[in-house]
Amino acid sequence: MTSSTIKSHISIKDLNMHYGKNHALKNISINIPDKKLTAIIGPSGCGKTTLLKTFNRLIENVDGTNITGEVLVDGENIYGKNADVTNIRKKMGLLNQRPTPLPMSIYDNIAFGMSIHGIKQKGVLNEKVEHFLRVASLWDEVKDRLHSPAARLSIGQQQRLCLARGLAVEPEIILGDEPTSALDPISTKHIEQKFVELKEQYTIVMVTHILRQARRIADYVIFMYLGEIIEHGPTEMVLGNPQHQLTKDYVGGAIS
Amino acid sequence: MPKEINDDDIQNITENIDELEITAVSTQQSTPLVKTGSNPLRVILDGFMGKVVKAMTIFSLLLLVLIIIGLVLKSIPVLKDNPLSTLLFSSQWSPFKGEFGFLPFILSTVYVTLIAAVIAIPLSLFTAIYLSEYANKRFLKYAAPMLDILGGIPSVIYGIWGVLLIVPFVRDDFSAWLGVDSVSGYSILSGGVVLAVMVFPVVVQIVYEVLKTVPHELREATLSLGATKWETIKKVVIKRASPGIIAACILGFSRAFGETIAVLMVVGNVVQIPKGIFDEGYPIPALIANNYGEMMSIPMYDSALMFAALILLVIVLVFNVYARWVLNRIEKSIK
Ligand SMILES: Nc1ncnc2c1ncn2[C@@H]1O[C@H](COP(=O)(O)OP(=O)(O)OP(=O)(O)O)[C@@H](O)[C@H]1O
Ligand SMILES: [Mg+2]
């Protein structure tokens, strides 16, 4: 209802996805609102991660997947014949469940993405590395050890580093697959705050299994069940006044 | 309205349970849930097994020390008669006259192994990368057992294959391409090729396993920055796997230095310093294997051969120590 009036960045039409014989996504059609934080919720195994990975075509790296339908990003079907997959992926930063620092220094983690996209001048790189580390509120903690391996950071710091690294390739969209589930409460708060700040400029889609987190920070919620979108809409509607029985059960804690 | 409060309560509880689980896991590590003290036999066995595994480990490490001591003791006569510099850097080799210059053997060993490394390392790396990053499951199903078999073929068969195929190929075709005349085909090149083929399956298998340990998420994270598949492999996957890859090469080539029979069959066994890849050579293992039968009939010869074995062992040790040092440095840069 409301979705047609909101400008959408990612727009999905009749998306179906199979892992071999397993029909993991069923007739997904949805518009993800621009410059908003959208949370995907639903019980384990319902296809949240799978849906997220169809947005940047990471899903096709899995053996035996079959996808039909359209995912439009900025109006372009990313599964179209002429789609440039590296360019599509560059548009979206990804945060995984566990932080994934690259096997290199803190500095190089941020500089890596920029350098593969052609930024090589030391001065520019230095400036941008500092900028994005500041955006992720990590600069003060790491400024004295930029050249030590990123793997030595704490898990929470690593996740902020991954956020900074994703932002450094200047995406328009941020995807998070339960980005706080491996973090302690303080680090979780850090990431949540960042997300709230960043949604002014970015479209954020985040999978979460913590309903309170969705309540705290999401503008928009998608509830999935067994590969289908059951209900979606503004957070206060889906979580506060769910229409569908399955959503009511999930929000009420009857299914988890 | 009351329902709403209920929801939040449930959510609160589930979140608390989440946290509780986390604490439960972490306490498990420090204080065992079951007290081992309740059953004295288990405590005794526990302590006993700890000692057994330690003793076994020390025993196997002692073996290395014992081998070295044995070889040194046996080498003393030849070391007394000849200065070390002559033994290592002279190429005069006439056992009857008591002249033992090992340089031709040392260099042949190193050259043959180097040629094998130059051929086998890129080949193994690319094969392992293909198998781990590109090949589909069906291809793997056939490729994996083939590699197993290749790795299990006895070396004498590789030797025969070398004599029947590689030696004539080097003699007739390869030398012609490079415009070299009148070569016998028995050469350090043939030795290196045969050795490369032997080391290849071992290195491929280990590197494949190492690449498989690189988390899938790391590849996804790199791809999501807009990196191409090859950039991801080259700059992240290989980098992350590099300590393991180096360890695989160390293992493969520690074996290669000492590989005897297959190399001996194709390398020519002429005592000379090889000047080119088409020259015959005489690696240390071949020297020992060819002559241990008559080592008692010539004075000092037995001691000289023991010294040869000692040199081989030292080469392998030096190579290992150096490679481990490189490995450590790389590990420190990523961890
Ligand atoms: N690589 C794969 N190969 C085959 N099936 C898969 C694969 N990954 C996921 N699936 C299946 O697809 C379905 C959706 O999985 P998905 O990981 O998207 O669930 P999820 O909602 O993210 O669950 P969770 O909350 O546990 O992370 C599940 O039935 C799962 O078993
Ligand atoms: Mg998931």
mmCIF file with all atom_site columns, N, CA and C and ligand atoms in Angstrom, chain A residues 17 19-20 22 24 42-51 62-63 97 177-178 207 209, ligand 1:
data_model
loop_
_atom_site.group_PDB
_atom_site.id
_atom_site.type_symbol
_atom_site.label_atom_id
_atom_site.label_alt_id
_atom_site.label_comp_id
_atom_site.label_asym_id
_atom_site.label_entity_id
_atom_site.label_seq_id
_atom_site.pdbx_PDB_ins_code
_atom_site.Cartn_x
_atom_site.Cartn_y
_atom_site.Cartn_z
_atom_site.occupancy
_atom_site.B_iso_or_equiv
_atom_site.pdbx_formal_charge
_atom_site.auth_seq_id
_atom_site.auth_comp_id
_atom_site.auth_asym_id
_atom_site.auth_atom_id
_atom_site.pdbx_PDB_model_num
ATOM   1  N N   . MET A 1 17  ? 13.815 -18.876 -6.186 1.00 0.00 ? 17  MET A N   1
ATOM   2  C CA  . MET A 1 17  ? 15.194 -19.330 -6.043 1.00 0.00 ? 17  MET A CA  1
ATOM   3  C C   . MET A 1 17  ? 15.174 -20.748 -5.522 1.00 0.00 ? 17  MET A C   1
ATOM   4  N N   . TYR A 1 19  ? 17.653 -24.050 -4.266 1.00 0.00 ? 19  TYR A N   1
ATOM   5  C CA  . TYR A 1 19  ? 18.934 -24.737 -4.033 1.00 0.00 ? 19  TYR A CA  1
ATOM   6  C C   . TYR A 1 19  ? 18.681 -26.172 -4.472 1.00 0.00 ? 19  TYR A C   1
ATOM   7  N N   . GLY A 1 20  ? 19.107 -26.553 -5.649 1.00 0.00 ? 20  GLY A N   1
ATOM   8  C CA  . GLY A 1 20  ? 18.749 -27.886 -6.122 1.00 0.00 ? 20  GLY A CA  1
ATOM   9  C C   . GLY A 1 20  ? 17.233 -28.016 -6.160 1.00 0.00 ? 20  GLY A C   1
ATOM   10 N N   . ASN A 1 22  ? 15.342 -27.684 -3.398 1.00 0.00 ? 22  ASN A N   1
ATOM   11 C CA  . ASN A 1 22  ? 14.777 -26.913 -2.298 1.00 0.00 ? 22  ASN A CA  1
ATOM   12 C C   . ASN A 1 22  ? 14.340 -25.524 -2.774 1.00 0.00 ? 22  ASN A C   1
ATOM   13 N N   . ALA A 1 24  ? 13.761 -22.264 -2.094 1.00 0.00 ? 24  ALA A N   1
ATOM   14 C CA  . ALA A 1 24  ? 14.113 -21.448 -0.931 1.00 0.00 ? 24  ALA A CA  1
ATOM   15 C C   . ALA A 1 24  ? 13.439 -20.075 -0.926 1.00 0.00 ? 24  ALA A C   1
ATOM   16 N N   . GLY A 1 42  ? 12.177 -13.357 10.660 1.00 0.00 ? 42  GLY A N   1
ATOM   17 C CA  . GLY A 1 42  ? 11.524 -14.630 10.381 1.00 0.00 ? 42  GLY A CA  1
ATOM   18 C C   . GLY A 1 42  ? 12.289 -15.754 11.042 1.00 0.00 ? 42  GLY A C   1
ATOM   19 N N   . PRO A 1 43  ? 11.640 -16.920 11.174 1.00 0.00 ? 43  PRO A N   1
ATOM   20 C CA  . PRO A 1 43  ? 12.307 -18.027 11.858 1.00 0.00 ? 43  PRO A CA  1
ATOM   21 C C   . PRO A 1 43  ? 13.526 -18.545 11.092 1.00 0.00 ? 43  PRO A C   1
ATOM   22 N N   . SER A 1 44  ? 14.362 -19.271 11.785 1.00 0.00 ? 44  SER A N   1
ATOM   23 C CA  . SER A 1 44  ? 15.581 -19.807 11.186 1.00 0.00 ? 44  SER A CA  1
ATOM   24 C C   . SER A 1 44  ? 15.250 -20.685 9.976  1.00 0.00 ? 44  SER A C   1
ATOM   25 N N   . GLY A 1 45  ? 16.005 -20.473 8.900  1.00 0.00 ? 45  GLY A N   1
ATOM   26 C CA  . GLY A 1 45  ? 15.813 -21.300 7.712  1.00 0.00 ? 45  GLY A CA  1
ATOM   27 C C   . GLY A 1 45  ? 14.712 -20.830 6.784  1.00 0.00 ? 45  GLY A C   1
ATOM   28 N N   . CYS A 1 46  ? 14.119 -19.654 7.060  1.00 0.00 ? 46  CYS A N   1
ATOM   29 C CA  . CYS A 1 46  ? 13.005 -19.193 6.235  1.00 0.00 ? 46  CYS A CA  1
ATOM   30 C C   . CYS A 1 46  ? 13.494 -18.513 4.950  1.00 0.00 ? 46  CYS A C   1
ATOM   31 N N   . GLY A 1 47  ? 14.782 -18.266 4.838  1.00 0.00 ? 47  GLY A N   1
ATOM   32 C CA  . GLY A 1 47  ? 15.311 -17.705 3.592  1.00 0.00 ? 47  GLY A CA  1
ATOM   33 C C   . GLY A 1 47  ? 15.772 -16.264 3.681  1.00 0.00 ? 47  GLY A C   1
ATOM   34 N N   . LYS A 1 48  ? 16.006 -15.774 4.895  1.00 0.00 ? 48  LYS A N   1
ATOM   35 C CA  . LYS A 1 48  ? 16.419 -14.382 5.053  1.00 0.00 ? 48  LYS A CA  1
ATOM   36 C C   . LYS A 1 48  ? 17.777 -14.128 4.410  1.00 0.00 ? 48  LYS A C   1
ATOM   37 N N   . THR A 1 49  ? 18.752 -14.983 4.765  1.00 0.00 ? 49  THR A N   1
ATOM   38 C CA  . THR A 1 49  ? 20.093 -14.834 4.212  1.00 0.00 ? 49  THR A CA  1
ATOM   39 C C   . THR A 1 49  ? 20.054 -14.993 2.697  1.00 0.00 ? 49  THR A C   1
ATOM   40 N N   . THR A 1 50  ? 19.307 -15.981 2.260  1.00 0.00 ? 50  THR A N   1
ATOM   41 C CA  . THR A 1 50  ? 19.201 -16.244 0.834  1.00 0.00 ? 50  THR A CA  1
ATOM   42 C C   . THR A 1 50  ? 18.668 -15.016 0.094  1.00 0.00 ? 50  THR A C   1
ATOM   43 N N   . LEU A 1 51  ? 17.607 -14.415 0.641  1.00 0.00 ? 51  LEU A N   1
ATOM   44 C CA  . LEU A 1 51  ? 17.039 -13.234 -0.010 1.00 0.00 ? 51  LEU A CA  1
ATOM   45 C C   . LEU A 1 51  ? 18.080 -12.110 -0.077 1.00 0.00 ? 51  LEU A C   1
ATOM   46 N N   . VAL A 1 62  ? 26.934 -20.374 -5.050 1.00 0.00 ? 62  VAL A N   1
ATOM   47 C CA  . VAL A 1 62  ? 26.612 -21.685 -4.477 1.00 0.00 ? 62  VAL A CA  1
ATOM   48 C C   . VAL A 1 62  ? 26.274 -22.624 -5.620 1.00 0.00 ? 62  VAL A C   1
ATOM   49 N N   . ASP A 1 63  ? 26.821 -23.828 -5.540 1.00 0.00 ? 63  ASP A N   1
ATOM   50 C CA  . ASP A 1 63  ? 26.572 -24.828 -6.575 1.00 0.00 ? 63  ASP A CA  1
ATOM   51 C C   . ASP A 1 63  ? 25.081 -25.156 -6.681 1.00 0.00 ? 63  ASP A C   1
ATOM   52 N N   . GLN A 1 97  ? 27.473 -12.165 9.474  1.00 0.00 ? 97  GLN A N   1
ATOM   53 C CA  . GLN A 1 97  ? 27.174 -12.543 10.845 1.00 0.00 ? 97  GLN A CA  1
ATOM   54 C C   . GLN A 1 97  ? 28.417 -12.443 11.734 1.00 0.00 ? 97  GLN A C   1
ATOM   55 N N   . ASP A 1 177 ? 23.773 -9.153  7.394  1.00 0.00 ? 177 ASP A N   1
ATOM   56 C CA  . ASP A 1 177 ? 23.168 -10.445 7.736  1.00 0.00 ? 177 ASP A CA  1
ATOM   57 C C   . ASP A 1 177 ? 23.419 -10.715 9.213  1.00 0.00 ? 177 ASP A C   1
ATOM   58 N N   . GLU A 1 178 ? 22.457 -10.391 10.039 1.00 0.00 ? 178 GLU A N   1
ATOM   59 C CA  . GLU A 1 178 ? 22.604 -10.474 11.489 1.00 0.00 ? 178 GLU A CA  1
ATOM   60 C C   . GLU A 1 178 ? 23.949 -9.905  11.925 1.00 0.00 ? 178 GLU A C   1
ATOM   61 N N   . VAL A 1 207 ? 19.173 -8.299  8.091  1.00 0.00 ? 207 VAL A N   1
ATOM   62 C CA  . VAL A 1 207 ? 18.507 -9.486  8.625  1.00 0.00 ? 207 VAL A CA  1
ATOM   63 C C   . VAL A 1 207 ? 18.721 -9.482  10.131 1.00 0.00 ? 207 VAL A C   1
ATOM   64 N N   . HIS A 1 209 ? 17.307 -11.576 13.938 1.00 0.00 ? 209 HIS A N   1
ATOM   65 C CA  . HIS A 1 209 ? 16.355 -12.461 14.599 1.00 0.00 ? 209 HIS A CA  1
ATOM   66 C C   . HIS A 1 209 ? 15.962 -11.889 15.956 1.00 0.00 ? 209 HIS A C   1
HETATM 67 N N1  . LIG C 2 .   ? 24.231 -23.543 0.386  1.00 0.00 ? 1   LIG C N1  1
HETATM 68 C C1  . LIG C 2 .   ? 23.012 -24.090 0.499  1.00 0.00 ? 1   LIG C C1  1
HETATM 69 N N2  . LIG C 2 .   ? 22.715 -25.231 -0.155 1.00 0.00 ? 1   LIG C N2  1
HETATM 70 C C2  . LIG C 2 .   ? 21.493 -25.784 -0.032 1.00 0.00 ? 1   LIG C C2  1
HETATM 71 N N3  . LIG C 2 .   ? 20.510 -25.282 0.701  1.00 0.00 ? 1   LIG C N3  1
HETATM 72 C C3  . LIG C 2 .   ? 20.726 -24.150 1.378  1.00 0.00 ? 1   LIG C C3  1
HETATM 73 C C4  . LIG C 2 .   ? 21.997 -23.486 1.317  1.00 0.00 ? 1   LIG C C4  1
HETATM 74 N N4  . LIG C 2 .   ? 21.941 -22.386 2.081  1.00 0.00 ? 1   LIG C N4  1
HETATM 75 C C5  . LIG C 2 .   ? 20.704 -22.362 2.604  1.00 0.00 ? 1   LIG C C5  1
HETATM 76 N N5  . LIG C 2 .   ? 19.960 -23.411 2.183  1.00 0.00 ? 1   LIG C N5  1
HETATM 77 C C6  . LIG C 2 .   ? 18.554 -23.677 2.521  1.00 0.00 ? 1   LIG C C6  1
HETATM 78 O O1  . LIG C 2 .   ? 17.752 -22.591 2.125  1.00 0.00 ? 1   LIG C O1  1
HETATM 79 C C7  . LIG C 2 .   ? 16.798 -22.285 3.117  1.00 0.00 ? 1   LIG C C7  1
HETATM 80 C C8  . LIG C 2 .   ? 16.945 -20.852 3.564  1.00 0.00 ? 1   LIG C C8  1
HETATM 81 O O2  . LIG C 2 .   ? 18.188 -20.700 4.199  1.00 0.00 ? 1   LIG C O2  1
HETATM 82 P P1  . LIG C 2 .   ? 18.716 -19.316 4.742  1.00 0.00 ? 1   LIG C P1  1
HETATM 83 O O3  . LIG C 2 .   ? 20.128 -19.498 5.120  1.00 0.00 ? 1   LIG C O3  1
HETATM 84 O O4  . LIG C 2 .   ? 18.396 -18.252 3.768  1.00 0.00 ? 1   LIG C O4  1
HETATM 85 O O5  . LIG C 2 .   ? 17.828 -19.133 6.056  1.00 0.00 ? 1   LIG C O5  1
HETATM 86 P P2  . LIG C 2 .   ? 17.856 -17.962 7.117  1.00 0.00 ? 1   LIG C P2  1
HETATM 87 O O6  . LIG C 2 .   ? 16.485 -17.416 7.150  1.00 0.00 ? 1   LIG C O6  1
HETATM 88 O O7  . LIG C 2 .   ? 18.951 -17.028 6.838  1.00 0.00 ? 1   LIG C O7  1
HETATM 89 O O8  . LIG C 2 .   ? 18.113 -18.766 8.459  1.00 0.00 ? 1   LIG C O8  1
HETATM 90 P P3  . LIG C 2 .   ? 18.948 -18.333 9.760  1.00 0.00 ? 1   LIG C P3  1
HETATM 91 O O9  . LIG C 2 .   ? 18.074 -17.423 10.551 1.00 0.00 ? 1   LIG C O9  1
HETATM 92 O O10 . LIG C 2 .   ? 19.163 -19.623 10.468 1.00 0.00 ? 1   LIG C O10 1
HETATM 93 O O11 . LIG C 2 .   ? 20.202 -17.693 9.289  1.00 0.00 ? 1   LIG C O11 1
HETATM 94 C C9  . LIG C 2 .   ? 16.989 -23.285 4.230  1.00 0.00 ? 1   LIG C C9  1
HETATM 95 O O12 . LIG C 2 .   ? 16.045 -24.313 4.047  1.00 0.00 ? 1   LIG C O12 1
HETATM 96 C C10 . LIG C 2 .   ? 18.372 -23.801 4.021  1.00 0.00 ? 1   LIG C C10 1
HETATM 97 O O13 . LIG C 2 .   ? 18.471 -25.138 4.439  1.00 0.00 ? 1   LIG C O13 1
#
